[in-house]
Amino acid sequence: MSGLSANLETPHCGKYEQPTGLFINNEYVKGVDGKTFEVINPSDESVICSVHEATEKDVDIAVSAARKAFEGPWRNETPENRGKLLTNLANLFEKNLDLLASVESLDNGKAVSMAKVDISMAAGCLRYYGGWADKITGKVIDTTPDTFNYIRKEPIGVCGQIIPWNFPLLMWSWKIGPAIAAGNTVVLKSAEQTPLGALVAARLAKEAGFPPGVINVISGFGKVAGAAMSSHMDIDKVAFTGSTVVGRQIMKAAAGSNLKKVTLELGGKSPNIVFEDADIDNAISWVNFGIFFNHGQCCCAGSRVYVQDSIYEKFVQRFKERAAKNVVGDPFAQDTFQGPQVSQVQFDRIMNYIQAGKDAGAKVETGGNRKGDKGYFIEPTIFSNVTEDMKIMQEEIFGPVCSISKFKSQDEVIKTANSTTYGLAAAVHTKNLNTAIEVSNALKAGTVWVNTYNTLHHQMPFGGYKESGIGRELGEAALDNYCQTKTVSIRLGDALFG
Ligand code: ADP
C-alpha cells in the first residue's frame, strides 16, 4: 500500500474516505520504515484496508512534533482558546456522529446503535473538558507574614496515550479531553485491532483548529510503538488503558527510563450482587447489561454474579431466558445488541475460557458455543454453580461469559466479592437503603453501582482499586493526572537571611 487513504463503505454511512497514514503535525504521513498492517473486519474476517505502522522512529518523530508544539505556541495558548478548540472538536464529533459510529462498528464489530452512544459520550467528554480548560486554578497559601506563596497548576508536557480496542473513540476522548484542557500535547497510539476511528477523529482535530503537533495519532503495535512510548525519554507522562499484564510492563518501562508519570486503567472481574429483596426484573436487566454490553469486552463488566440463595433458582431461570433474547449478529442491523468479538485472538481466548468452565464442572445455562461459522461471534454464555476456585470466576475473560454463584449473608458476599486482585467496579441490587450503603462502603472498587450497571458519565471519576489501576479518569479527578503542581514562594520585604 502506498497511499494515505482508502475508499471504504459501510451500510450505515455509505462511502467515505478513510485516512490510513500516521497523523503527525496535522498531516497524514507514511511510517519511516514503510511498514503497514492489515485491519480485519471482525464480522466476516475480511481485510478492510491496511494502515501505516509506527515504529520506534515514527514515535520519535511524533514526540518531537508534540515537544515542539508544547514548548512553542501551545504553551502560550490561552486556557479560553484551549477550551474553544475542545468545544469545536466536540461539535465536530456530533456533526459526524453517523460516520464515526459506522467506522467503530466496521472496525470493532460493535452494534451501530451502541457505537452511536459511544460517540455521543465522546462528544460530551470533549465538551466537558473544554469547559474545564479555563477553570484549572491554583491556590494562595499563607505561611508567615514575610512570604507570599502560591500553587500553580501547570501542564506536564508531552503525554503518551495508549488506548485499547473495546471503545476506541470513547477512550480517545477520555485521554485527549483532560490532557488538552490542562495544556499538554499528545501522542496517542490506537490499538492495532482498531486504528480506523482514531485516524478519522484526528482529521476532525485539525478541522477544529488545533495547531500542528498538539494532537498526534499513530497506529502501531503494542510491543513496538507502545513499548517505545513507555520507555521514551522525552515523554513526560504515559496514560494507558488495557490489560493488567501490559500495565505492569508500562510501569516498569517508565521506571527504567525517565520515571515518567503513569496512570493506568486496567482489568477487572467485577462482582454484581443481587439481594433477595431486589426488584428482580430490574436486577435481571442490569445484570444482563452488566455482562453482555459491548460483547463482554468491558474492563468493568459484571462478570461475577452473586445471587442470594432464596431467589437463586428463579433468578437463574429468568436471567437465562433474558440472555437468550439478546440479538447477536450483524453490527449494522438495527436490532443487534451484540456483534462479533474484536479478533481471532480474543475469540480463541474466550472459547478457551468457556471450555475451562465446562471442564471444571460449572453448568452451562445458556450459550457456550460459537455462533455461525464466519466472524468472531459467540453466544451469550451463562455458567451457574460456579465456585470461587474456578478460572472462570477468577480471571478476566473479556467476553460474553457470566459466572453465577449463590450466597447466604451480607457479610459472606462482601468477603467473596472482595476476594479478587481486581477492584475496578461492583454493583449491588437491593431495595434496602442500609444494605445498599453498607455494601457499597465495604466493596473495594473504584465505582459501585446500586440498582444499575455501567452508568459511566464523564463528570464522575472512574478507575481502579488494587490491581485495576492507578489514578482516575473522567471528572475533575482526571485533571490532576495531567497537571504538575508548582509551589512558588516569594519573600516579601528586604530583610537579609541570617
Ligand atoms: P488486549 O490484550 O486486550 O489486546 P492490551 O493491554 O494488550 O489489551 O492492549 C491495550 C493497548 O496496549 C493497545 O494499544 C496495545 O497496542 C498496547 N500494548 C500492548 N502491549 C504493550 C506494551 N508492551 N507496551 C506498551 N503498549 C502495549
Short mmCIF file of C-alpha atoms and ligand atoms in Angstrom, two decimals:
data_model
loop_
_atom_site.label_atom_id
_atom_site.label_comp_id
_atom_site.label_asym_id
_atom_site.label_seq_id
_atom_site.Cartn_x
_atom_site.Cartn_y
_atom_site.Cartn_z
CA MET A 1 0.00 0.00 0.00
CA SER A 2 1.39 3.38 -0.89
CA GLY A 3 -1.48 5.85 -0.48
CA LEU A 4 -2.55 7.67 2.62
CA SER A 5 -6.23 6.88 2.43
CA ALA A 6 -8.63 4.14 1.37
CA ASN A 7 -12.11 4.42 -0.13
CA LEU A 8 -14.39 2.47 2.18
CA GLU A 9 -18.10 1.97 2.58
CA THR A 10 -20.38 0.95 5.44
CA PRO A 11 -24.09 0.08 5.30
CA HIS A 12 -24.81 2.90 7.73
CA CYS A 13 -22.88 5.89 6.37
CA GLY A 14 -22.22 4.85 2.77
CA LYS A 15 -18.89 5.70 1.11
CA TYR A 16 -16.21 7.58 2.97
CA GLU A 17 -12.52 8.30 2.73
CA GLN A 18 -10.55 6.52 5.45
CA PRO A 19 -7.19 8.08 6.32
CA THR A 20 -4.50 5.42 6.71
CA GLY A 21 -1.32 7.40 7.47
CA LEU A 22 0.21 8.35 10.78
CA PHE A 23 -1.19 11.70 11.89
CA ILE A 24 1.80 13.83 12.90
CA ASN A 25 1.98 17.64 12.85
CA ASN A 26 -1.55 17.80 11.43
CA GLU A 27 -0.60 15.76 8.35
CA TYR A 28 -1.03 12.11 7.45
CA VAL A 29 2.35 10.59 6.68
CA LYS A 30 3.83 7.19 5.92
CA GLY A 31 5.91 5.42 8.53
CA VAL A 32 9.69 5.83 8.11
CA ASP A 33 10.19 2.11 7.51
CA GLY A 34 7.26 1.97 5.09
CA LYS A 35 5.53 -0.75 7.08
CA THR A 36 1.79 -1.31 7.01
CA PHE A 37 -0.59 -3.74 8.66
CA GLU A 38 -3.99 -5.11 7.79
CA VAL A 39 -7.19 -4.18 9.58
CA ILE A 40 -9.60 -7.08 9.87
CA ASN A 41 -13.39 -6.87 9.83
CA PRO A 42 -14.45 -8.99 12.83
CA SER A 43 -17.88 -9.64 11.34
CA ASP A 44 -16.61 -11.60 8.33
CA GLU A 45 -12.83 -11.86 8.84
CA SER A 46 -12.13 -9.94 5.60
CA VAL A 47 -9.41 -7.31 5.24
CA ILE A 48 -10.93 -3.81 5.47
CA CYS A 49 -7.75 -1.97 4.43
CA SER A 50 -4.15 -1.55 5.54
CA VAL A 51 -2.81 1.30 7.64
CA HIS A 52 0.70 2.62 8.10
CA GLU A 53 2.54 1.24 11.08
CA ALA A 54 4.55 3.38 13.50
CA THR A 55 7.89 2.00 14.63
CA GLU A 56 10.30 3.49 17.19
CA LYS A 57 11.48 6.05 14.62
CA ASP A 58 7.96 7.30 14.00
CA VAL A 59 7.35 7.53 17.73
CA ASP A 60 10.45 9.76 17.91
CA ILE A 61 9.11 11.97 15.14
CA ALA A 62 5.68 12.25 16.73
CA VAL A 63 7.21 13.02 20.13
CA SER A 64 9.42 15.75 18.59
CA ALA A 65 6.35 17.29 16.97
CA ALA A 66 4.50 17.22 20.29
CA ARG A 67 7.54 18.65 22.11
CA LYS A 68 7.94 21.48 19.61
CA ALA A 69 4.26 22.38 19.92
CA PHE A 70 4.41 22.20 23.70
CA GLU A 71 7.46 24.41 24.05
CA GLY A 72 6.23 26.73 21.31
CA PRO A 73 2.85 28.23 20.53
CA TRP A 74 0.74 25.82 22.55
CA ARG A 75 2.38 26.82 25.80
CA ASN A 76 1.21 30.38 25.28
CA GLU A 77 -2.26 29.46 24.12
CA THR A 78 -4.88 30.89 26.46
CA PRO A 79 -6.93 28.45 28.52
CA GLU A 80 -10.02 30.01 26.97
CA ASN A 81 -8.82 29.11 23.48
CA ARG A 82 -7.92 25.57 24.54
CA GLY A 83 -11.49 25.27 25.75
CA LYS A 84 -12.86 26.64 22.47
CA LEU A 85 -10.84 24.15 20.44
CA LEU A 86 -12.12 21.22 22.52
CA THR A 87 -15.66 22.54 22.14
CA ASN A 88 -15.16 22.78 18.37
CA LEU A 89 -13.97 19.18 18.38
CA ALA A 90 -16.97 18.07 20.44
CA ASN A 91 -19.27 19.78 17.92
CA LEU A 92 -17.49 18.03 15.04
CA PHE A 93 -17.91 14.66 16.77
CA GLU A 94 -21.63 15.33 16.94
CA LYS A 95 -21.80 16.57 13.35
CA ASN A 96 -20.00 13.42 12.18
CA LEU A 97 -21.76 11.06 14.58
CA ASP A 98 -23.04 8.67 11.91
CA LEU A 99 -19.66 8.45 10.20
CA LEU A 100 -17.70 7.91 13.43
CA ALA A 101 -20.19 5.34 14.73
CA SER A 102 -20.08 3.45 11.43
CA VAL A 103 -16.29 3.34 11.44
CA GLU A 104 -16.36 1.98 15.00
CA SER A 105 -18.84 -0.73 14.02
CA LEU A 106 -16.88 -1.69 10.94
CA ASP A 107 -13.57 -1.86 12.74
CA ASN A 108 -14.55 -3.13 16.19
CA GLY A 109 -17.75 -5.03 15.39
CA LYS A 110 -19.87 -3.25 17.95
CA ALA A 111 -23.56 -2.73 17.20
CA VAL A 112 -24.01 0.59 15.43
CA SER A 113 -26.76 1.64 17.84
CA MET A 114 -24.26 1.21 20.71
CA ALA A 115 -21.47 2.91 18.73
CA LYS A 116 -23.69 5.98 18.39
CA VAL A 117 -23.96 6.14 22.16
CA ASP A 118 -20.15 5.91 22.38
CA ILE A 119 -19.75 8.86 20.03
CA SER A 120 -22.32 10.99 21.88
CA MET A 121 -20.48 10.21 25.10
CA ALA A 122 -17.14 11.05 23.48
CA ALA A 123 -18.54 14.40 22.35
CA GLY A 124 -19.89 15.01 25.86
CA CYS A 125 -16.49 14.23 27.34
CA LEU A 126 -14.63 16.57 24.98
CA ARG A 127 -17.12 19.37 25.66
CA TYR A 128 -16.90 18.78 29.41
CA TYR A 129 -13.11 19.14 29.38
CA GLY A 130 -13.42 22.14 27.07
CA GLY A 131 -15.38 23.70 29.91
CA TRP A 132 -12.63 22.86 32.39
CA ALA A 133 -9.78 24.42 30.39
CA ASP A 134 -10.18 27.90 31.92
CA LYS A 135 -11.19 26.69 35.36
CA ILE A 136 -7.97 24.98 36.38
CA THR A 137 -6.71 27.20 39.16
CA GLY A 138 -4.04 27.27 41.85
CA LYS A 139 -4.15 28.49 45.42
CA VAL A 140 -2.57 31.03 47.75
CA ILE A 141 -1.06 29.56 50.92
CA ASP A 142 -0.35 31.80 53.89
CA THR A 143 2.60 30.64 55.98
CA THR A 144 4.44 33.62 57.50
CA PRO A 145 3.81 37.37 57.12
CA ASP A 146 7.03 37.91 55.18
CA THR A 147 6.29 35.45 52.38
CA PHE A 148 3.73 35.22 49.65
CA ASN A 149 3.22 31.63 48.49
CA TYR A 150 1.10 30.22 45.76
CA ILE A 151 0.49 26.98 43.94
CA ARG A 152 0.29 26.97 40.20
CA LYS A 153 -1.16 24.13 38.16
CA GLU A 154 0.99 23.58 35.08
CA PRO A 155 0.72 21.08 32.23
CA ILE A 156 3.04 18.09 32.48
CA GLY A 157 4.29 18.31 28.90
CA VAL A 158 4.19 15.63 26.21
CA CYS A 159 1.72 12.89 27.09
CA GLY A 160 1.87 9.43 25.56
CA GLN A 161 -1.57 7.87 25.48
CA ILE A 162 -2.08 4.19 24.72
CA ILE A 163 -5.66 3.12 24.21
CA PRO A 164 -7.44 -0.22 23.81
CA TRP A 165 -9.78 -1.57 21.14
CA ASN A 166 -13.02 -2.03 23.09
CA PHE A 167 -14.20 1.62 22.99
CA PRO A 168 -11.75 3.15 20.53
CA LEU A 169 -13.21 6.63 20.18
CA LEU A 170 -14.59 6.92 23.68
CA MET A 171 -11.11 6.14 25.01
CA TRP A 172 -9.68 8.65 22.51
CA SER A 173 -11.85 11.35 24.10
CA TRP A 174 -11.22 10.25 27.71
CA LYS A 175 -7.50 10.59 27.06
CA ILE A 176 -7.36 13.66 24.85
CA GLY A 177 -10.00 15.75 26.70
CA PRO A 178 -8.26 16.22 30.08
CA ALA A 179 -4.73 16.23 28.63
CA ILE A 180 -5.53 19.10 26.26
CA ALA A 181 -7.68 21.00 28.77
CA ALA A 182 -4.68 21.09 31.10
CA GLY A 183 -2.41 22.41 28.31
CA ASN A 184 -0.42 19.29 27.39
CA THR A 185 0.36 17.97 23.94
CA VAL A 186 -0.36 14.40 22.99
CA VAL A 187 0.91 11.38 21.07
CA LEU A 188 -1.90 8.86 21.08
CA LYS A 189 -1.50 5.27 19.91
CA SER A 190 -4.64 3.40 18.97
CA ALA A 191 -4.91 -0.36 19.44
CA GLU A 192 -3.65 -2.41 16.50
CA GLN A 193 -7.06 -4.13 16.21
CA THR A 194 -8.95 -0.82 15.77
CA PRO A 195 -6.92 2.00 14.25
CA LEU A 196 -9.57 3.44 11.91
CA GLY A 197 -11.75 5.68 14.11
CA ALA A 198 -8.76 7.36 15.75
CA LEU A 199 -7.46 8.41 12.33
CA VAL A 200 -10.81 9.86 11.25
CA ALA A 201 -11.04 11.73 14.57
CA ALA A 202 -7.54 13.13 14.00
CA ARG A 203 -8.81 14.84 10.85
CA LEU A 204 -11.59 16.41 12.93
CA ALA A 205 -8.98 17.68 15.41
CA LYS A 206 -7.27 19.53 12.58
CA GLU A 207 -10.62 20.85 11.36
CA ALA A 208 -11.41 22.02 14.91
CA GLY A 209 -8.34 24.28 14.69
CA PHE A 210 -5.72 22.54 16.81
CA PRO A 211 -2.25 23.75 15.79
CA PRO A 212 0.22 21.22 14.31
CA GLY A 213 1.85 18.89 16.83
CA VAL A 214 -0.70 19.31 19.61
CA ILE A 215 -2.63 16.12 18.86
CA ASN A 216 -0.68 13.34 17.10
CA VAL A 217 -2.29 9.98 16.42
CA ILE A 218 -0.32 6.91 15.43
CA SER A 219 -1.28 3.33 14.55
CA GLY A 220 1.00 0.53 15.61
CA PHE A 221 1.66 -2.50 17.73
CA GLY A 222 1.98 -2.53 21.49
CA LYS A 223 5.30 -4.33 21.57
CA VAL A 224 6.85 -1.86 19.11
CA ALA A 225 5.24 1.59 19.20
CA GLY A 226 3.61 1.16 22.63
CA ALA A 227 6.84 -0.04 24.20
CA ALA A 228 8.77 2.81 22.52
CA MET A 229 6.35 5.29 24.04
CA SER A 230 6.51 3.86 27.56
CA SER A 231 10.29 3.92 27.60
CA HIS A 232 10.68 7.21 25.71
CA MET A 233 12.98 9.73 27.38
CA ASP A 234 11.03 12.73 26.10
CA ILE A 235 7.51 11.66 27.01
CA ASP A 236 6.63 13.18 30.37
CA LYS A 237 3.59 11.13 31.16
CA VAL A 238 2.00 7.93 29.90
CA ALA A 239 -1.69 7.15 30.27
CA PHE A 240 -2.75 3.62 29.46
CA THR A 241 -5.98 1.68 29.30
CA GLY A 242 -5.71 -2.07 28.76
CA SER A 243 -4.76 -5.30 30.43
CA THR A 244 -3.11 -5.55 33.84
CA VAL A 245 -0.25 -7.55 32.31
CA VAL A 246 0.62 -4.73 29.92
CA GLY A 247 0.01 -2.11 32.63
CA ARG A 248 2.81 -3.68 34.65
CA GLN A 249 5.14 -3.61 31.63
CA ILE A 250 4.39 0.05 31.06
CA MET A 251 5.13 0.90 34.66
CA LYS A 252 8.42 -0.98 34.51
CA ALA A 253 9.37 0.80 31.28
CA ALA A 254 8.54 4.17 32.85
CA ALA A 255 10.61 3.28 35.90
CA GLY A 256 13.51 2.14 33.74
CA SER A 257 13.55 5.27 31.57
CA ASN A 258 12.75 8.81 32.73
CA LEU A 259 10.32 7.99 35.55
CA LYS A 260 7.52 9.49 33.52
CA LYS A 261 4.22 9.87 35.37
CA VAL A 262 1.97 6.86 34.88
CA THR A 263 -1.78 6.42 35.03
CA LEU A 264 -3.28 3.02 34.38
CA GLU A 265 -6.85 1.90 33.85
CA LEU A 266 -6.66 -1.88 33.85
CA GLY A 267 -8.66 -5.05 34.06
CA GLY A 268 -11.46 -6.17 36.31
CA LYS A 269 -13.56 -9.07 37.49
CA SER A 270 -16.40 -7.07 38.89
CA PRO A 271 -18.95 -8.54 41.30
CA ASN A 272 -22.64 -7.91 40.65
CA ILE A 273 -24.59 -8.73 43.82
CA VAL A 274 -28.32 -9.42 43.85
CA PHE A 275 -30.09 -9.47 47.25
CA GLU A 276 -33.39 -11.27 47.77
CA ASP A 277 -35.29 -8.01 48.22
CA ALA A 278 -34.17 -6.59 44.83
CA ASP A 279 -36.68 -5.80 42.11
CA ILE A 280 -35.95 -8.96 40.18
CA ASP A 281 -36.93 -7.71 36.71
CA ASN A 282 -34.73 -4.65 37.08
CA ALA A 283 -31.89 -6.67 38.52
CA ILE A 284 -32.02 -9.14 35.63
CA SER A 285 -31.97 -6.44 33.02
CA TRP A 286 -28.99 -4.68 34.68
CA VAL A 287 -27.11 -7.93 35.24
CA ASN A 288 -27.69 -8.78 31.58
CA PHE A 289 -26.47 -5.35 30.50
CA GLY A 290 -23.62 -5.51 33.01
CA ILE A 291 -22.04 -8.55 31.41
CA PHE A 292 -23.22 -8.64 27.81
CA PHE A 293 -22.94 -4.95 26.88
CA ASN A 294 -20.18 -4.45 24.29
CA HIS A 295 -19.97 -8.26 23.96
CA GLY A 296 -18.48 -8.53 27.44
CA GLN A 297 -15.49 -6.52 26.27
CA CYS A 298 -15.60 -4.02 29.13
CA CYS A 299 -12.98 -3.68 31.83
CA CYS A 300 -15.83 -3.09 34.30
CA ALA A 301 -18.01 -5.99 33.05
CA GLY A 302 -20.10 -7.53 35.83
CA SER A 303 -18.70 -10.98 35.18
CA ARG A 304 -19.14 -12.43 38.71
CA VAL A 305 -22.79 -12.55 39.66
CA TYR A 306 -23.70 -13.41 43.26
CA VAL A 307 -27.38 -14.10 43.95
CA GLN A 308 -28.91 -14.62 47.40
CA ASP A 309 -29.86 -18.27 47.83
CA SER A 310 -33.62 -17.74 48.37
CA ILE A 311 -34.04 -16.30 44.85
CA TYR A 312 -31.17 -18.11 43.13
CA GLU A 313 -33.18 -20.70 41.12
CA LYS A 314 -35.76 -18.18 39.97
CA PHE A 315 -33.09 -15.64 39.08
CA VAL A 316 -31.01 -18.07 37.01
CA GLN A 317 -34.06 -19.31 35.12
CA ARG A 318 -35.24 -15.82 34.21
CA PHE A 319 -31.77 -14.45 33.52
CA LYS A 320 -31.00 -17.19 31.03
CA GLU A 321 -34.30 -16.57 29.25
CA ARG A 322 -33.40 -12.87 29.09
CA ALA A 323 -29.84 -13.50 27.81
CA ALA A 324 -31.05 -15.89 25.13
CA LYS A 325 -33.11 -12.99 23.72
CA ASN A 326 -30.06 -10.75 23.20
CA VAL A 327 -29.82 -10.34 19.44
CA VAL A 328 -26.37 -11.43 18.26
CA GLY A 329 -25.42 -10.66 14.68
CA ASP A 330 -24.57 -8.06 12.05
CA PRO A 331 -23.42 -4.88 13.84
CA PHE A 332 -25.16 -2.79 11.20
CA ALA A 333 -28.60 -4.38 11.72
CA GLN A 334 -30.76 -2.03 13.78
CA ASP A 335 -31.89 -4.62 16.35
CA THR A 336 -28.43 -6.09 17.03
CA PHE A 337 -27.28 -5.90 20.64
CA GLN A 338 -24.15 -8.00 20.36
CA GLY A 339 -21.78 -8.14 17.41
CA PRO A 340 -18.64 -10.23 16.98
CA GLN A 341 -15.69 -10.26 19.36
CA VAL A 342 -12.93 -7.99 18.12
CA SER A 343 -10.38 -10.51 16.84
CA GLN A 344 -9.45 -14.12 16.31
CA VAL A 345 -7.13 -13.90 19.32
CA GLN A 346 -9.90 -12.70 21.61
CA PHE A 347 -12.34 -15.22 20.16
CA ASP A 348 -9.92 -18.09 20.87
CA ARG A 349 -9.21 -16.83 24.40
CA ILE A 350 -12.89 -16.66 25.25
CA MET A 351 -13.64 -20.09 23.75
CA ASN A 352 -10.79 -21.50 25.87
CA TYR A 353 -12.33 -20.00 28.99
CA ILE A 354 -15.71 -21.47 28.08
CA GLN A 355 -14.04 -24.85 27.71
CA ALA A 356 -12.28 -24.38 31.07
CA GLY A 357 -15.64 -23.66 32.73
CA LYS A 358 -17.15 -26.80 31.22
CA ASP A 359 -14.13 -28.90 32.21
CA ALA A 360 -14.26 -27.58 35.78
CA GLY A 361 -17.87 -28.76 36.10
CA ALA A 362 -19.74 -25.46 36.00
CA LYS A 363 -23.21 -25.77 34.45
CA VAL A 364 -23.84 -24.08 31.10
CA GLU A 365 -27.28 -22.50 31.49
CA THR A 366 -27.29 -20.92 28.05
CA GLY A 367 -24.82 -20.40 25.20
CA GLY A 368 -21.38 -21.92 25.38
CA ASN A 369 -20.75 -22.04 21.64
CA ARG A 370 -19.57 -20.09 18.65
CA LYS A 371 -22.39 -18.54 16.66
CA GLY A 372 -22.29 -19.05 12.91
CA ASP A 373 -19.19 -20.13 11.03
CA LYS A 374 -17.84 -16.79 9.85
CA GLY A 375 -16.84 -13.84 12.03
CA TYR A 376 -15.97 -13.92 15.71
CA PHE A 377 -19.48 -14.35 17.11
CA ILE A 378 -20.04 -16.10 20.45
CA GLU A 379 -23.36 -16.93 22.09
CA PRO A 380 -24.14 -15.09 25.33
CA THR A 381 -23.00 -17.66 27.87
CA ILE A 382 -24.08 -18.15 31.48
CA PHE A 383 -22.41 -20.59 33.85
CA SER A 384 -24.15 -21.45 37.12
CA ASN A 385 -22.84 -23.37 40.14
CA VAL A 386 -19.50 -21.71 39.71
CA THR A 387 -17.13 -21.99 42.65
CA GLU A 388 -14.54 -19.44 43.70
CA ASP A 389 -11.59 -21.62 42.73
CA MET A 390 -12.65 -21.91 39.08
CA LYS A 391 -10.71 -19.99 36.46
CA ILE A 392 -13.91 -18.52 35.05
CA MET A 393 -14.62 -16.93 38.46
CA GLN A 394 -11.08 -15.62 38.98
CA GLU A 395 -9.73 -14.44 35.63
CA GLU A 396 -10.86 -11.67 33.35
CA ILE A 397 -12.44 -13.30 30.28
CA PHE A 398 -13.33 -10.12 28.35
CA GLY A 399 -16.16 -11.80 26.52
CA PRO A 400 -19.88 -12.59 26.81
CA VAL A 401 -19.42 -15.08 29.63
CA CYS A 402 -21.04 -14.75 33.02
CA SER A 403 -20.33 -16.83 36.15
CA ILE A 404 -23.04 -17.11 38.80
CA SER A 405 -22.97 -18.45 42.30
CA LYS A 406 -25.16 -18.09 45.39
CA PHE A 407 -24.64 -16.53 48.81
CA LYS A 408 -26.44 -16.58 52.15
CA SER A 409 -25.50 -13.45 54.10
CA GLN A 410 -24.34 -9.89 53.50
CA ASP A 411 -21.05 -10.46 55.35
CA GLU A 412 -20.32 -13.56 53.31
CA VAL A 413 -20.94 -11.89 49.96
CA ILE A 414 -18.84 -8.85 50.83
CA LYS A 415 -15.95 -11.12 51.67
CA THR A 416 -16.32 -13.14 48.48
CA ALA A 417 -16.86 -10.09 46.30
CA ASN A 418 -13.63 -8.57 47.59
CA SER A 419 -11.60 -11.76 47.22
CA THR A 420 -10.01 -10.75 43.94
CA THR A 421 -6.88 -8.90 42.94
CA TYR A 422 -9.05 -6.51 40.92
CA GLY A 423 -11.09 -3.55 42.13
CA LEU A 424 -12.49 -1.62 39.21
CA ALA A 425 -16.26 -1.75 39.70
CA ALA A 426 -19.05 -3.55 41.54
CA ALA A 427 -22.84 -3.41 41.82
CA VAL A 428 -25.49 -4.08 44.42
CA HIS A 429 -29.16 -4.73 43.75
CA THR A 430 -31.47 -4.21 46.72
CA LYS A 431 -34.43 -2.09 47.80
CA ASN A 432 -32.98 -1.66 51.27
CA LEU A 433 -31.08 1.60 51.65
CA ASN A 434 -28.98 0.33 54.55
CA THR A 435 -27.90 -2.73 52.59
CA ALA A 436 -27.07 -0.55 49.58
CA ILE A 437 -24.89 1.83 51.57
CA GLU A 438 -23.25 -0.73 53.85
CA VAL A 439 -22.29 -2.98 50.96
CA SER A 440 -21.17 -0.09 48.74
CA ASN A 441 -18.92 1.19 51.52
CA ALA A 442 -17.43 -2.25 52.11
CA LEU A 443 -16.68 -3.09 48.47
CA LYS A 444 -13.12 -2.44 47.38
CA ALA A 445 -13.86 -0.96 43.99
CA GLY A 446 -13.41 2.41 42.29
CA THR A 447 -17.07 2.54 41.23
CA VAL A 448 -20.09 0.94 42.88
CA TRP A 449 -23.45 0.95 41.14
CA VAL A 450 -26.69 0.47 43.06
CA ASN A 451 -29.67 -0.94 41.14
CA THR A 452 -27.95 -0.13 37.85
CA TYR A 453 -24.81 -1.03 35.90
CA ASN A 454 -22.33 0.62 33.53
CA THR A 455 -23.74 4.07 34.16
CA LEU A 456 -20.49 5.85 33.43
CA HIS A 457 -20.53 9.59 32.95
CA HIS A 458 -17.75 12.00 32.06
CA GLN A 459 -18.48 14.05 35.20
CA MET A 460 -17.78 11.08 37.51
CA PRO A 461 -14.27 9.72 38.21
CA PHE A 462 -13.54 6.20 37.01
CA GLY A 463 -10.62 3.97 37.92
CA GLY A 464 -9.45 1.08 39.99
CA TYR A 465 -8.56 -0.09 43.45
CA LYS A 466 -5.89 -2.78 43.80
CA GLU A 467 -4.56 -4.20 40.51
CA SER A 468 -7.23 -2.46 38.45
CA GLY A 469 -5.17 0.67 38.10
CA ILE A 470 -3.53 3.83 39.25
CA GLY A 471 -5.16 7.25 39.06
CA ARG A 472 -8.62 8.23 37.89
CA GLU A 473 -10.08 9.13 34.52
CA LEU A 474 -13.02 11.45 33.95
CA GLY A 475 -14.40 14.14 36.21
CA GLU A 476 -12.27 16.76 37.87
CA ALA A 477 -10.09 13.94 39.20
CA ALA A 478 -8.62 13.25 35.75
CA LEU A 479 -7.18 16.74 35.54
CA ASP A 480 -4.89 16.05 38.49
CA ASN A 481 -3.21 13.38 36.41
CA TYR A 482 -2.37 15.89 33.70
CA CYS A 483 -1.06 18.74 35.86
CA GLN A 484 2.13 19.42 37.72
CA THR A 485 1.81 21.30 40.99
CA LYS A 486 4.33 24.10 41.30
CA THR A 487 4.88 25.88 44.59
CA VAL A 488 6.14 29.46 44.32
CA SER A 489 7.35 31.16 47.49
CA ILE A 490 8.17 34.89 47.40
CA ARG A 491 9.98 36.62 50.20
CA LEU A 492 8.45 39.99 50.99
CA GLY A 493 10.42 42.98 52.26
CA ASP A 494 14.20 43.32 52.19
CA ALA A 495 15.42 41.63 55.41
CA LEU A 496 18.66 39.70 54.86
CA PHE A 497 18.83 35.98 55.60
CA GLY A 498 20.87 35.08 58.71
P1 ADP B 1 -5.51 -6.79 24.83
O1 ADP B 1 -4.74 -7.92 25.43
O2 ADP B 1 -6.94 -6.81 25.19
O3 ADP B 1 -5.29 -6.57 23.37
P2 ADP B 1 -3.57 -4.91 25.68
O4 ADP B 1 -3.41 -4.45 27.07
O5 ADP B 1 -2.57 -5.88 25.13
O6 ADP B 1 -5.02 -5.48 25.55
O7 ADP B 1 -3.60 -3.68 24.69
C1 ADP B 1 -4.07 -2.39 25.00
C2 ADP B 1 -3.17 -1.36 24.36
O8 ADP B 1 -1.86 -1.54 24.85
C3 ADP B 1 -3.05 -1.47 22.85
O9 ADP B 1 -2.95 -0.16 22.30
C4 ADP B 1 -1.74 -2.21 22.65
O10 ADP B 1 -1.12 -1.94 21.42
C5 ADP B 1 -0.93 -1.66 23.79
N1 ADP B 1 0.19 -2.51 24.23
C6 ADP B 1 0.27 -3.86 24.20
N2 ADP B 1 1.47 -4.29 24.66
C7 ADP B 1 2.17 -3.17 25.01
C8 ADP B 1 3.47 -2.94 25.56
N3 ADP B 1 4.29 -3.94 25.85
N4 ADP B 1 3.83 -1.66 25.79
C9 ADP B 1 3.00 -0.63 25.52
N5 ADP B 1 1.77 -0.79 24.99
C10 ADP B 1 1.35 -2.03 24.73
#
